[in-house]
mmCIF file of C-alpha atoms in Angstrom:
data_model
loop_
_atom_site.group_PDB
_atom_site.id
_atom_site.type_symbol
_atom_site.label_atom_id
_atom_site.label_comp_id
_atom_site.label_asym_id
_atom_site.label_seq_id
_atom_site.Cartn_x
_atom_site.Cartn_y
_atom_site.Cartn_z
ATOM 1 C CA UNK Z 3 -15.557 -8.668 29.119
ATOM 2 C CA UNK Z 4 -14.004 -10.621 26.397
ATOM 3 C CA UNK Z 5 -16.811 -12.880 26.146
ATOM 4 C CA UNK Z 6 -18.814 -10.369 25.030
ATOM 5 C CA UNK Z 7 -17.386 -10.201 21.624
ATOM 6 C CA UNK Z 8 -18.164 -11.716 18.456
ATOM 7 C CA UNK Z 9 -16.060 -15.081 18.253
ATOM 8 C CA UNK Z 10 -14.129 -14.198 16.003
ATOM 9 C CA UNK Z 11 -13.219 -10.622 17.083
ATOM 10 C CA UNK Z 12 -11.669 -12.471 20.285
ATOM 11 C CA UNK Z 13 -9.475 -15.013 18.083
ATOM 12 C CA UNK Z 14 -8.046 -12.240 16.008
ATOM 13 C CA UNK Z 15 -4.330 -10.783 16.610
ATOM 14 C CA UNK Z 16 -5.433 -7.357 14.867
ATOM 15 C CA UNK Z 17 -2.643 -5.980 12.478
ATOM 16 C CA UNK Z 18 0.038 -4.190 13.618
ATOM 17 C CA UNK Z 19 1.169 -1.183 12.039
ATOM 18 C CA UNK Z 20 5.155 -0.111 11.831
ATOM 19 C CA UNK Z 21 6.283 1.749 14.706
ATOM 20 C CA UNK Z 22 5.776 5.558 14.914
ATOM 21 C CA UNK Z 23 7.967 7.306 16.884
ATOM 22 C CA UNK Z 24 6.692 10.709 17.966
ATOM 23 C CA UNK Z 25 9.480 12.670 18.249
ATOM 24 C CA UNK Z 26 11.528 14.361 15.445
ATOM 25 C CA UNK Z 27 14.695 12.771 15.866
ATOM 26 C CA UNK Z 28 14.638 9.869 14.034
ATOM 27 C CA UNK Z 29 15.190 8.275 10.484
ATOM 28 C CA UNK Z 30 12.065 6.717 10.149
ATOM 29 C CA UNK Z 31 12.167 4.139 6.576
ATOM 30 C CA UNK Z 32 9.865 1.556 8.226
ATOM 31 C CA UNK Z 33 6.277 3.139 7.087
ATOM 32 C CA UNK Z 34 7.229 3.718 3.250
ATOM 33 C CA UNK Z 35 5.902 7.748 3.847
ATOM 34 C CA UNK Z 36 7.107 10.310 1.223
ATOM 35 C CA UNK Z 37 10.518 12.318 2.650
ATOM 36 C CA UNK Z 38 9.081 14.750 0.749
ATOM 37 C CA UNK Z 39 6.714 17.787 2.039
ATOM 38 C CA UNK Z 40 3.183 17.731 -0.074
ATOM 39 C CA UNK Z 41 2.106 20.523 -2.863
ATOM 40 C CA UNK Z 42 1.939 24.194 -1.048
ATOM 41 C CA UNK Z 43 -1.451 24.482 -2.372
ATOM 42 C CA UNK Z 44 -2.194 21.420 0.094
ATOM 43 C CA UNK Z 45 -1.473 23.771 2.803
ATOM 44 C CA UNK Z 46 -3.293 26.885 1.066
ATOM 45 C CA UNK Z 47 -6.442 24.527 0.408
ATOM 46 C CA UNK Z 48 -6.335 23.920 4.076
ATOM 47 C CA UNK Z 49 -5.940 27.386 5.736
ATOM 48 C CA UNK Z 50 -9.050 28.175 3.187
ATOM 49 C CA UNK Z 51 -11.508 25.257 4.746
ATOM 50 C CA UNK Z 52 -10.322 25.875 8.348
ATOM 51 C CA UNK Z 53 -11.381 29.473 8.079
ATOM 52 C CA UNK Z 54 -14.823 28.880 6.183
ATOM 53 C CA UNK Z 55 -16.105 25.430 6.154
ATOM 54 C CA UNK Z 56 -16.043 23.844 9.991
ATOM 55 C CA UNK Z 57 -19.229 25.134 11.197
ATOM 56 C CA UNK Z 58 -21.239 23.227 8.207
ATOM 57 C CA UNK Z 59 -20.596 18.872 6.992
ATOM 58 C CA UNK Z 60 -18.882 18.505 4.673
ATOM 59 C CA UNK Z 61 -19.942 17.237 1.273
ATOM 60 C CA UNK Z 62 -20.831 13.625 1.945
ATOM 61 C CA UNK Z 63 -20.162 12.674 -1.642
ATOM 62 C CA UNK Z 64 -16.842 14.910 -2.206
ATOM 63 C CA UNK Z 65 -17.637 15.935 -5.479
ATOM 64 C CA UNK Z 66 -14.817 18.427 -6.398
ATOM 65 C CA UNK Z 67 -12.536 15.396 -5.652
ATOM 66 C CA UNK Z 68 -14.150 12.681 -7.449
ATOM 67 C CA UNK Z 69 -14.152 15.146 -10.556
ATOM 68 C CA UNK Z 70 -10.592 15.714 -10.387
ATOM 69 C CA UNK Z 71 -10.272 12.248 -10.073
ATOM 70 C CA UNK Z 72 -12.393 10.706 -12.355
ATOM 71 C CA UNK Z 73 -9.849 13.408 -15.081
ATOM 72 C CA UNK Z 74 -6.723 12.319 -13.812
ATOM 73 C CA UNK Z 75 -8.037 8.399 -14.759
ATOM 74 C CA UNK Z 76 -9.817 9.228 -17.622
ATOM 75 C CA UNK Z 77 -13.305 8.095 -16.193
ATOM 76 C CA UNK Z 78 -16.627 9.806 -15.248
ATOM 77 C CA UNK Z 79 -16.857 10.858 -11.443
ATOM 78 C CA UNK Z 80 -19.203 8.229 -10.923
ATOM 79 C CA UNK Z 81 -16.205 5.771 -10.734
ATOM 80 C CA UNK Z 82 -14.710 7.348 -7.892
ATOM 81 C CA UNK Z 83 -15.433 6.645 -3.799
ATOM 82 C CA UNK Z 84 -13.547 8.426 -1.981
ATOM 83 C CA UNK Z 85 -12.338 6.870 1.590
ATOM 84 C CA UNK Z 86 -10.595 7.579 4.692
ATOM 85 C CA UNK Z 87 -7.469 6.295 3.348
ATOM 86 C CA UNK Z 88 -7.159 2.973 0.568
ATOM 87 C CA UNK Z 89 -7.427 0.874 3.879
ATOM 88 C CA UNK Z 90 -10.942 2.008 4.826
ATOM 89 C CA UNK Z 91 -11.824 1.491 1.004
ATOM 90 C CA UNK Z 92 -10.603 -2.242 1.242
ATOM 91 C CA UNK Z 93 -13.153 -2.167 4.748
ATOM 92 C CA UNK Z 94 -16.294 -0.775 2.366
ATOM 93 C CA UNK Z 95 -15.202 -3.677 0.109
ATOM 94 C CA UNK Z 96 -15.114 -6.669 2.279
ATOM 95 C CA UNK Z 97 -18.575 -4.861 4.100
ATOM 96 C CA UNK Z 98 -19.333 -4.933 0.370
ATOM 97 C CA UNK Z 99 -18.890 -7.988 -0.876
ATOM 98 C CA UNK Z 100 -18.190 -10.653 2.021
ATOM 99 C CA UNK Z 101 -21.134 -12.739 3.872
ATOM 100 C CA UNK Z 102 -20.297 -15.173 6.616
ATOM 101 C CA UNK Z 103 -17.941 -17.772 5.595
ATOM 102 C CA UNK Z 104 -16.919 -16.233 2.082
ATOM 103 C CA UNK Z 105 -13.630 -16.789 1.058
ATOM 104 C CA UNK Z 106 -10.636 -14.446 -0.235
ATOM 105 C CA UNK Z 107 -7.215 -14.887 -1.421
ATOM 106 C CA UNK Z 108 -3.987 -12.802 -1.602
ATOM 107 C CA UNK Z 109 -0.130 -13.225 -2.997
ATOM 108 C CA UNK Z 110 1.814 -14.366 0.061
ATOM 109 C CA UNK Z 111 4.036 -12.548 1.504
ATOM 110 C CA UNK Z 112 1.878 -8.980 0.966
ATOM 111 C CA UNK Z 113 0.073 -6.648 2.951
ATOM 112 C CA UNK Z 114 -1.141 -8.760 6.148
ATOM 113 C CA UNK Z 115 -3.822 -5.860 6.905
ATOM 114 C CA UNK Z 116 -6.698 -8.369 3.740
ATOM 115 C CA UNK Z 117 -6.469 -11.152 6.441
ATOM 116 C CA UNK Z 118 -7.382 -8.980 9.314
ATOM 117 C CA UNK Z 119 -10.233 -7.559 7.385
ATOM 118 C CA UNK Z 120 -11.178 -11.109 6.123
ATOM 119 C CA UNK Z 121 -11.236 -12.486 9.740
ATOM 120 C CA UNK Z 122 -13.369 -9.133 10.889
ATOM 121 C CA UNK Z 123 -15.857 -10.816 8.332
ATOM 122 C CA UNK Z 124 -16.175 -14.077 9.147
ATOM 123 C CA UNK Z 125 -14.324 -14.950 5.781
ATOM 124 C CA UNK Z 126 -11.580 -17.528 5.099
ATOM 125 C CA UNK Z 127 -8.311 -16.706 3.562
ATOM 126 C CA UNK Z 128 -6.485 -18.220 1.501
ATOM 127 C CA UNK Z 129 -2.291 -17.541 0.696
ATOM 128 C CA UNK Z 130 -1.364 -17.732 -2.967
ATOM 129 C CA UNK Z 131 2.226 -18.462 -1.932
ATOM 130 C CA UNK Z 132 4.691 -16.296 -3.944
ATOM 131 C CA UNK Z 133 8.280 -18.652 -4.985
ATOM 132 C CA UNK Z 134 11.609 -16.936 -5.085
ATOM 133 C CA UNK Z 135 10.868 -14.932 -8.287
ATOM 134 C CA UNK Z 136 7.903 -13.411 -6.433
ATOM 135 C CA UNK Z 137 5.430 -15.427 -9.218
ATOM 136 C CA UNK Z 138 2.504 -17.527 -7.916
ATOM 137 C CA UNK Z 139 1.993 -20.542 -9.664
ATOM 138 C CA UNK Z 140 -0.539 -20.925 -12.366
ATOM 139 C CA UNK Z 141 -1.978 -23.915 -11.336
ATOM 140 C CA UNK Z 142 -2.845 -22.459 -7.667
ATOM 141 C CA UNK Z 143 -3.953 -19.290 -8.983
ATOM 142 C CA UNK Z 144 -6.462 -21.380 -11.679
ATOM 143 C CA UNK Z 145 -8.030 -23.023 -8.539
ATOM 144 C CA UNK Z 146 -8.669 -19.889 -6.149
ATOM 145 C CA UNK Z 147 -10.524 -18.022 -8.814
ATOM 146 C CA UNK Z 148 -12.972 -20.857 -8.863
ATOM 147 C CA UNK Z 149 -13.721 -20.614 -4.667
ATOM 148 C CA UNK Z 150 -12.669 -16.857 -3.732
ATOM 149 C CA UNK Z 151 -15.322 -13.868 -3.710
ATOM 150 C CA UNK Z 152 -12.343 -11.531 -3.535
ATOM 151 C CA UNK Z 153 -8.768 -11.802 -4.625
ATOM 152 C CA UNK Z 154 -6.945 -8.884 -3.401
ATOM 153 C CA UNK Z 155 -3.438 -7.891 -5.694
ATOM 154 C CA UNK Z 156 -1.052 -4.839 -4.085
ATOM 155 C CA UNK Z 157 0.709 -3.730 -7.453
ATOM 156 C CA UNK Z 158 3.199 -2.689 -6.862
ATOM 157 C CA UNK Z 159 3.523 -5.478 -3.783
ATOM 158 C CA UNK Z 160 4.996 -4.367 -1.006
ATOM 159 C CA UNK Z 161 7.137 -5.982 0.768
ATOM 160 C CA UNK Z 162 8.821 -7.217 -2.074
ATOM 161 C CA UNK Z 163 8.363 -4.426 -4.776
ATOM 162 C CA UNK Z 164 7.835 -6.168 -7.395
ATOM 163 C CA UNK Z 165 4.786 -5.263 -10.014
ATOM 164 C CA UNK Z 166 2.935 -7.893 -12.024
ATOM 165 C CA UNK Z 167 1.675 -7.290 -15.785
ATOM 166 C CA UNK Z 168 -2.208 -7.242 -16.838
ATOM 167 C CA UNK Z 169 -1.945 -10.349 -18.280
ATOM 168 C CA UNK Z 170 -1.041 -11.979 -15.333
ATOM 169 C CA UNK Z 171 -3.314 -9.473 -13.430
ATOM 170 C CA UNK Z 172 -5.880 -11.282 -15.590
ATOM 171 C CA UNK Z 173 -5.341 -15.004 -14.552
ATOM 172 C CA UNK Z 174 -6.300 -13.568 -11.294
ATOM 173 C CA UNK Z 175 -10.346 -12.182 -11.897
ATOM 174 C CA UNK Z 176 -12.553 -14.607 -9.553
ATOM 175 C CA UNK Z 177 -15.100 -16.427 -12.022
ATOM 176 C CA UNK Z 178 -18.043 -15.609 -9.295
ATOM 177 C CA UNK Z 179 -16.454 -12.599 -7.616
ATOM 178 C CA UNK Z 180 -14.314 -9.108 -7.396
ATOM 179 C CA UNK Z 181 -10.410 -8.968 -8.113
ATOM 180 C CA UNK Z 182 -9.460 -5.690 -6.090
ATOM 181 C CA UNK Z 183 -5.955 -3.897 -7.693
ATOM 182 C CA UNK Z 184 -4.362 -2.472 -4.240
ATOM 183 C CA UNK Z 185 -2.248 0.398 -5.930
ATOM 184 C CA UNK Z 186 -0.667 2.033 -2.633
ATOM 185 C CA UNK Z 187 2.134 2.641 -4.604
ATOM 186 C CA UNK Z 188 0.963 2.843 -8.008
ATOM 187 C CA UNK Z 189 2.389 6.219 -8.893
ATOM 188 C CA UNK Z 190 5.850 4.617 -8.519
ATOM 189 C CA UNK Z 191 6.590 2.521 -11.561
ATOM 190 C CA UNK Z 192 8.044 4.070 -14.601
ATOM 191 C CA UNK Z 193 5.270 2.755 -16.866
ATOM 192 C CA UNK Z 194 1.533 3.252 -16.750
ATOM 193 C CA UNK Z 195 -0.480 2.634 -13.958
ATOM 194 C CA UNK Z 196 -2.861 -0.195 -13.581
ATOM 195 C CA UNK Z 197 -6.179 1.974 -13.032
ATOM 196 C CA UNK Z 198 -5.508 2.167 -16.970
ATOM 197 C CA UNK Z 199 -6.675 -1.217 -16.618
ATOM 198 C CA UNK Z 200 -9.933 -0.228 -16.215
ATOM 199 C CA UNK Z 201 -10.984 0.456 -19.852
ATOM 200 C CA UNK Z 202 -10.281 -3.175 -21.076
ATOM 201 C CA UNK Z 203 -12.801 -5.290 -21.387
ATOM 202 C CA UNK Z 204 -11.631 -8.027 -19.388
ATOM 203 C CA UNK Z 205 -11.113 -5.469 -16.209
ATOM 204 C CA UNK Z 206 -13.920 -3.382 -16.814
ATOM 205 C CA UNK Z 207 -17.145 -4.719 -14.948
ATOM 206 C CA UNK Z 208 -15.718 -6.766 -11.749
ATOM 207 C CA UNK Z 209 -12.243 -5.349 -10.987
ATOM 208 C CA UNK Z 210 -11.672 -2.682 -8.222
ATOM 209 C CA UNK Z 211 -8.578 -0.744 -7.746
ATOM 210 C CA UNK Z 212 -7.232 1.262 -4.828
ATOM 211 C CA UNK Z 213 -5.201 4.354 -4.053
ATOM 212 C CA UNK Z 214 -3.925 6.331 -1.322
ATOM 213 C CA UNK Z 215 -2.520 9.940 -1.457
ATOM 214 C CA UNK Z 216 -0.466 8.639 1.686
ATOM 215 C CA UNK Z 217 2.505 7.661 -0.446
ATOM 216 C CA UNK Z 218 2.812 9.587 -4.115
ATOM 217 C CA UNK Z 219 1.300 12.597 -2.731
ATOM 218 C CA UNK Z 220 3.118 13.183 0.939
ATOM 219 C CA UNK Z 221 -0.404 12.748 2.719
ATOM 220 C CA UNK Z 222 0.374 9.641 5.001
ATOM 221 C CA UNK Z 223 -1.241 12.181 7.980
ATOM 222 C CA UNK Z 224 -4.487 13.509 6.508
ATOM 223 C CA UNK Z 225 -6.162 9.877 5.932
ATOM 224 C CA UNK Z 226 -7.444 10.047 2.161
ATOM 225 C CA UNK Z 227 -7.882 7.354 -0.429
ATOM 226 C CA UNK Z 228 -10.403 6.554 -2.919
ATOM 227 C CA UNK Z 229 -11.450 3.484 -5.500
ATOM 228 C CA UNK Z 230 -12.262 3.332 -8.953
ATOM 229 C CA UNK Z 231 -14.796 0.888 -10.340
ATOM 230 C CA UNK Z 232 -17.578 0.430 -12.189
ATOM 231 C CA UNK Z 233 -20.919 2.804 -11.337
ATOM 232 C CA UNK Z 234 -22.837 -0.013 -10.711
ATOM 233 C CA UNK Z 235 -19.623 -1.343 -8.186
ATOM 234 C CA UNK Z 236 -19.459 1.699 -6.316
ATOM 235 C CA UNK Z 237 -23.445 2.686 -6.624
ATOM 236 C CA UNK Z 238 -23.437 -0.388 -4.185
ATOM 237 C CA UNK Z 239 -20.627 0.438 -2.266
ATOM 238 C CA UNK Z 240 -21.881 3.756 -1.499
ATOM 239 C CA UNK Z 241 -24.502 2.359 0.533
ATOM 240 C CA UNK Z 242 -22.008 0.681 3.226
ATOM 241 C CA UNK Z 243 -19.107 3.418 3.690
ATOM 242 C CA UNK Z 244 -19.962 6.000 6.379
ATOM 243 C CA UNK Z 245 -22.382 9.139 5.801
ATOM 244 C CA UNK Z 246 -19.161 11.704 5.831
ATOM 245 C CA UNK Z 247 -16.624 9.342 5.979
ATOM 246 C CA UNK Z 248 -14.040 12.404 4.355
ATOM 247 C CA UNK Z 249 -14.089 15.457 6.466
ATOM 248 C CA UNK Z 250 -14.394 18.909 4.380
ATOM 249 C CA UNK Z 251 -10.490 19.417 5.273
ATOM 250 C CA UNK Z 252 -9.307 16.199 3.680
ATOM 251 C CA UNK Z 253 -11.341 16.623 0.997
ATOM 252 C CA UNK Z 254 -9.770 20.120 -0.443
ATOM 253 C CA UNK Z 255 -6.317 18.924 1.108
ATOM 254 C CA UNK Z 256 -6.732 15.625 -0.983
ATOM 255 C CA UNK Z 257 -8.486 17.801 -4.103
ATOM 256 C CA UNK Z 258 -5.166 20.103 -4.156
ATOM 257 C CA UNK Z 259 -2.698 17.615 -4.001
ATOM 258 C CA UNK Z 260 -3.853 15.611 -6.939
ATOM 259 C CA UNK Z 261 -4.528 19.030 -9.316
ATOM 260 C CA UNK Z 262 -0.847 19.511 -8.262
ATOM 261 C CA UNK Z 263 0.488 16.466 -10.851
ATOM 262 C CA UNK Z 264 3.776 19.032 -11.493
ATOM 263 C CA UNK Z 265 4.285 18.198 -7.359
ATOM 264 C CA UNK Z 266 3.833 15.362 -7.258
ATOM 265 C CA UNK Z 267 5.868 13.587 -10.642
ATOM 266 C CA UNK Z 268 9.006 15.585 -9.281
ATOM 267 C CA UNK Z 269 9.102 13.847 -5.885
ATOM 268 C CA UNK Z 270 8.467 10.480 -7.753
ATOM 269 C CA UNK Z 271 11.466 11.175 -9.944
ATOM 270 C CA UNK Z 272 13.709 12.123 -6.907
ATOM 271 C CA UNK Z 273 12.196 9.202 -5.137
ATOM 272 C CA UNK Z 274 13.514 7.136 -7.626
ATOM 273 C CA UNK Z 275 16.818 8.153 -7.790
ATOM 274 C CA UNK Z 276 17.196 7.869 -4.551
ATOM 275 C CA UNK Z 277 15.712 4.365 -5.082
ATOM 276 C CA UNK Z 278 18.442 3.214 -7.296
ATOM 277 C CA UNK Z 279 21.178 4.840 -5.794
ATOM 278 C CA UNK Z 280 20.384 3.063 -2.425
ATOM 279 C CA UNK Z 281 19.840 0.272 -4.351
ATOM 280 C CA UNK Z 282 23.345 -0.272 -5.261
ATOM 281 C CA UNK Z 283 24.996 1.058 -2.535
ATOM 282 C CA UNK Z 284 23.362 -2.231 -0.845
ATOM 283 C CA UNK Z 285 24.271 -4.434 -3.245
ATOM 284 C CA UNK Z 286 27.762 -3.220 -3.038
ATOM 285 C CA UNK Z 287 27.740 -4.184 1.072
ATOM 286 C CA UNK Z 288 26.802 -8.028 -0.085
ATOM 287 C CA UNK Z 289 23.313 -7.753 -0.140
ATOM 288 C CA UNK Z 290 20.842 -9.236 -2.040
ATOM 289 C CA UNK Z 291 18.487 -6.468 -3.540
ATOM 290 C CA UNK Z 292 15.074 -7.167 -5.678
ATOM 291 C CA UNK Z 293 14.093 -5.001 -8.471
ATOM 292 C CA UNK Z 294 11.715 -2.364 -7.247
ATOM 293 C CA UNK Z 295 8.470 -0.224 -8.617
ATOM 294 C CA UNK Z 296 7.770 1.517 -5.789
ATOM 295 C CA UNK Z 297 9.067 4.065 -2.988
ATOM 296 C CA UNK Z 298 10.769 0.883 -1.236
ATOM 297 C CA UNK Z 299 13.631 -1.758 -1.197
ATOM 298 C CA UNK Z 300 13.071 -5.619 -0.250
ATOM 299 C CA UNK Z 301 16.424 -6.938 0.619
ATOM 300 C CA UNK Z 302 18.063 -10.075 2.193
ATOM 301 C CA UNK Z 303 21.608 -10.424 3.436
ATOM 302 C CA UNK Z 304 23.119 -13.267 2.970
ATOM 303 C CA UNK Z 305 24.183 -13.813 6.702
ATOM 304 C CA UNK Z 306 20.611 -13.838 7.607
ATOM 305 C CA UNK Z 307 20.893 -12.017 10.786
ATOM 306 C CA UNK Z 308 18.206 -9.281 9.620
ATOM 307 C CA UNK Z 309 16.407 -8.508 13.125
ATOM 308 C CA UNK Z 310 20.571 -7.951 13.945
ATOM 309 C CA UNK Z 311 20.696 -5.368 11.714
ATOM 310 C CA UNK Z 312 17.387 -3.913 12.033
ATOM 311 C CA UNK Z 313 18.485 -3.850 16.348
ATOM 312 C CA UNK Z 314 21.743 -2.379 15.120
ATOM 313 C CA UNK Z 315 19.791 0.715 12.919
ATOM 314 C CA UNK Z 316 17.528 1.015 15.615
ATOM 315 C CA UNK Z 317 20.055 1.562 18.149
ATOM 316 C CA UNK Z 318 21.215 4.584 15.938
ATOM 317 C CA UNK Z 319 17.953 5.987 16.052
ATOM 318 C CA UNK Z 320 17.005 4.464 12.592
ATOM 319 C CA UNK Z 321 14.170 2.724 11.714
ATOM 320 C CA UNK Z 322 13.570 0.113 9.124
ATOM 321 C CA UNK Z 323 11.429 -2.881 8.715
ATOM 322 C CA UNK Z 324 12.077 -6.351 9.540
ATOM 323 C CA UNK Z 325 9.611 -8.772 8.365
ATOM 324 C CA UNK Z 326 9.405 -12.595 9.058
ATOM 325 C CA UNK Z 327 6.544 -14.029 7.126
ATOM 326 C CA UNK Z 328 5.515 -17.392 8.952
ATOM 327 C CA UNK Z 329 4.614 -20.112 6.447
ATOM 328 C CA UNK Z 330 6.369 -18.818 3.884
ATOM 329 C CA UNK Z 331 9.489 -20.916 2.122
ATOM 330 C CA UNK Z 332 10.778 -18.395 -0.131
ATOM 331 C CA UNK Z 333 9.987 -15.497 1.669
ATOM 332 C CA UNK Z 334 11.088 -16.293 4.942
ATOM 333 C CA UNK Z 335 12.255 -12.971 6.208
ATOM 334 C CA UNK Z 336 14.249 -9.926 4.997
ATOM 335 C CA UNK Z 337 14.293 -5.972 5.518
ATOM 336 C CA UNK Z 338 11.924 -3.381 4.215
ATOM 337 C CA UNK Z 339 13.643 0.249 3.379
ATOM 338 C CA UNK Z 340 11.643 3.141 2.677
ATOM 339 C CA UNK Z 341 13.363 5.774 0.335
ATOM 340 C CA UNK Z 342 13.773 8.639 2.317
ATOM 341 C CA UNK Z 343 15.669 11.917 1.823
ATOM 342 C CA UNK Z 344 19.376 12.061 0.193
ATOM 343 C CA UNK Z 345 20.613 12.865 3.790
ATOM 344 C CA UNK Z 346 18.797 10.413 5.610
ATOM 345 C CA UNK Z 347 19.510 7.673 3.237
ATOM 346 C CA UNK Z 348 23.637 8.948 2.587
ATOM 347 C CA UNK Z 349 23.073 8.354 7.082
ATOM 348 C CA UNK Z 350 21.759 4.801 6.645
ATOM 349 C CA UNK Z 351 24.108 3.529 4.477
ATOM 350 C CA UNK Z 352 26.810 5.011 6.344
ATOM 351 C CA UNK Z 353 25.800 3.326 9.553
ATOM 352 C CA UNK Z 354 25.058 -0.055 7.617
ATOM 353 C CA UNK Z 355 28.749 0.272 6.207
ATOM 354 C CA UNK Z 356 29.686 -0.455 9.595
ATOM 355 C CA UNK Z 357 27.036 -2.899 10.363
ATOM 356 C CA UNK Z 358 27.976 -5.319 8.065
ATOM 357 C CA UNK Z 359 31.675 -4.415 8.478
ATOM 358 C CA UNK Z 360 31.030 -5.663 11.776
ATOM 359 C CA UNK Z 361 29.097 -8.886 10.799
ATOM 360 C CA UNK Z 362 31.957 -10.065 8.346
ATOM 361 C CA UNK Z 363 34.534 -9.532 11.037
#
């Protein structure tokens, strides 16, 4: 049956998403999901819809959301598509955007998922390679926007955390094509977000950014995201995504949670903490921790036995991410932490106390 598929459908791994463990007794830190529970009027917006609204489709453009959107960003609804989650956004845009044997570029190591989409197209990729400081090189970044029809930025970048600046965000714009801001975790950083971006001049016509209420907003199991771009971008767009691509419960979950901006700024803040506190409770153990803007850690110990330590956690029933990034000479491999609760994160370091008592031993 393979043969039956496009060529190169049957050459492509797929992406592989962090493990989910289904039942409640884990620590999971691998997925970078909120520890915290979304607004209550989430829940309330729900109970409404699934009492009134199942028998009819929804509304295929999802107007109350894009208004409350297009508010919260300081743009007219028009700017706003909303999407079954940021990753089925980044689908409408490659649909968008890519013909057979287009090319598109990403920092490397980031999120894996733009080459899978890329190779779904037809499209080549190519890695801007990321050096210790997590900084592509000018010269390498000058050449791509020359060939690329897409250059795709996650900004924050996971896994490393880091976040670049609009300037450098700028060096980025394809001369012939579409620079797409991935903002996953944009709600993270202490300063504005990028989306601000949007209203300068040298953003404003062929830049698209992303966003998911799976992280900021505690939403990683409804499925909602949405980008903001240009009318004319996401006039065109709206002709590829799917006819009611948000279902009518998504759309007032989604609606609630981002009216709730009280909610949602006083997880961030205890996200952060949290952030900081794990933070140097690792670098106390002897690892090497990078500066981070969103609701994650990168870090790298220096006896380099990471899948050890991930085996170790996992053993104990928690989860974190291990990541090896093949062709990469800076960013070989290291572990991903999601910030979870106080509790769960006062368990982790306890047990890596002992890990790494262990490994010096």
């Amino acid at each position: 049956m393979s043969s039956l598929f496009r060529k190169n459908i049957q050459e492509i791994a797929g992406y592989v998403p962090g493990e989910q463990p289904q039942t409640s007794d884990w620590i999971k830190l691998n997925t970078n999901e909120n520890p915290y529970p979304p607004s209550p009027k989430v829940a309330e917006a729900i109970q409404k819809t699934a009492t009134s609204r199942l028998n009819i489709y929804p509304d295929a453009s999802a107007t109350v959301f894009r208004e409350a959107a297009a508010d919260l960003f300081s743009v007219s609804p028009d700017w706003i598509l909303p999407a079954n989650g940021s990753d089925e956004n980044l689908t409408i845009i490659f649909r968008s955007f890519c013909e057979d044997g287009s090319t598109i570029a990403y920092p490397y190591p980031s999120y894996v998922l733009y080459e899978t989409l890329a190779k779904i197209q037809n499209c080549s990729v190519e890695r801007l390679q990321l050096d210790h400081n997590f900084q592509w090189s000018p010269q390498d970044a000058a050449e791509l926007t020359k060939l690329c029809r897409l250059i795709l930025v996650p900004n924050p970048n996971s896994p490393t955390g880091n976040r670049w600046t609009a300037d450098q965000l700028a060096t980025l714009r394809p001369d012939n094509g579409i620079l797409v801001m991935d903002e996953a975790y944009g709600d993270f950083p202490s300063t504005p977000h990028m989306g601000q971006l949007l209203s300068e001049s040298r953003f404003s016509k062929r830049t698209i950014v992303t966003r998911t209420l799976s992280k900021s907003y505690s939403l990683a199991g409804l499925r909602f995201g949405f980008s903001i771009a240009d009318p004319e971008l996401t006039s065109g767009m709206l002709k590829v995504k799917d006819s009611y691509n948000c279902d009518a419960i998504a759309i007032a979950a989604a609606t609630a949670a981002i009216l709730d901006q009280d909610w949602m700024l006083n997880n961030r803040r205890m996200i952060v903490e949290t952030r900081q506190r794990l933070a140097n409770a690792l670098t106390s153990l002897g690892f090497e921790v990078s500066p981070s803007d969103a609701n994650f850690i990168w870090v790298v110990h220096p006896s380099g036995r990471h899948q050890y330590i991930y085996e170790q956690l996992k053993a104990q029933k928690i989860l974190i991410r291990f990541m090896k990034f093949a062709g990469s000479n800076q960013l070989a491999e290291g572990l991903r932490i999601s910030i979870g609760s106080d509790e769960e994160i006062d368990k982790t370091i306890d047990a890596l106390q002992q890990i790494v008592k262990d490994l010096n031993e």
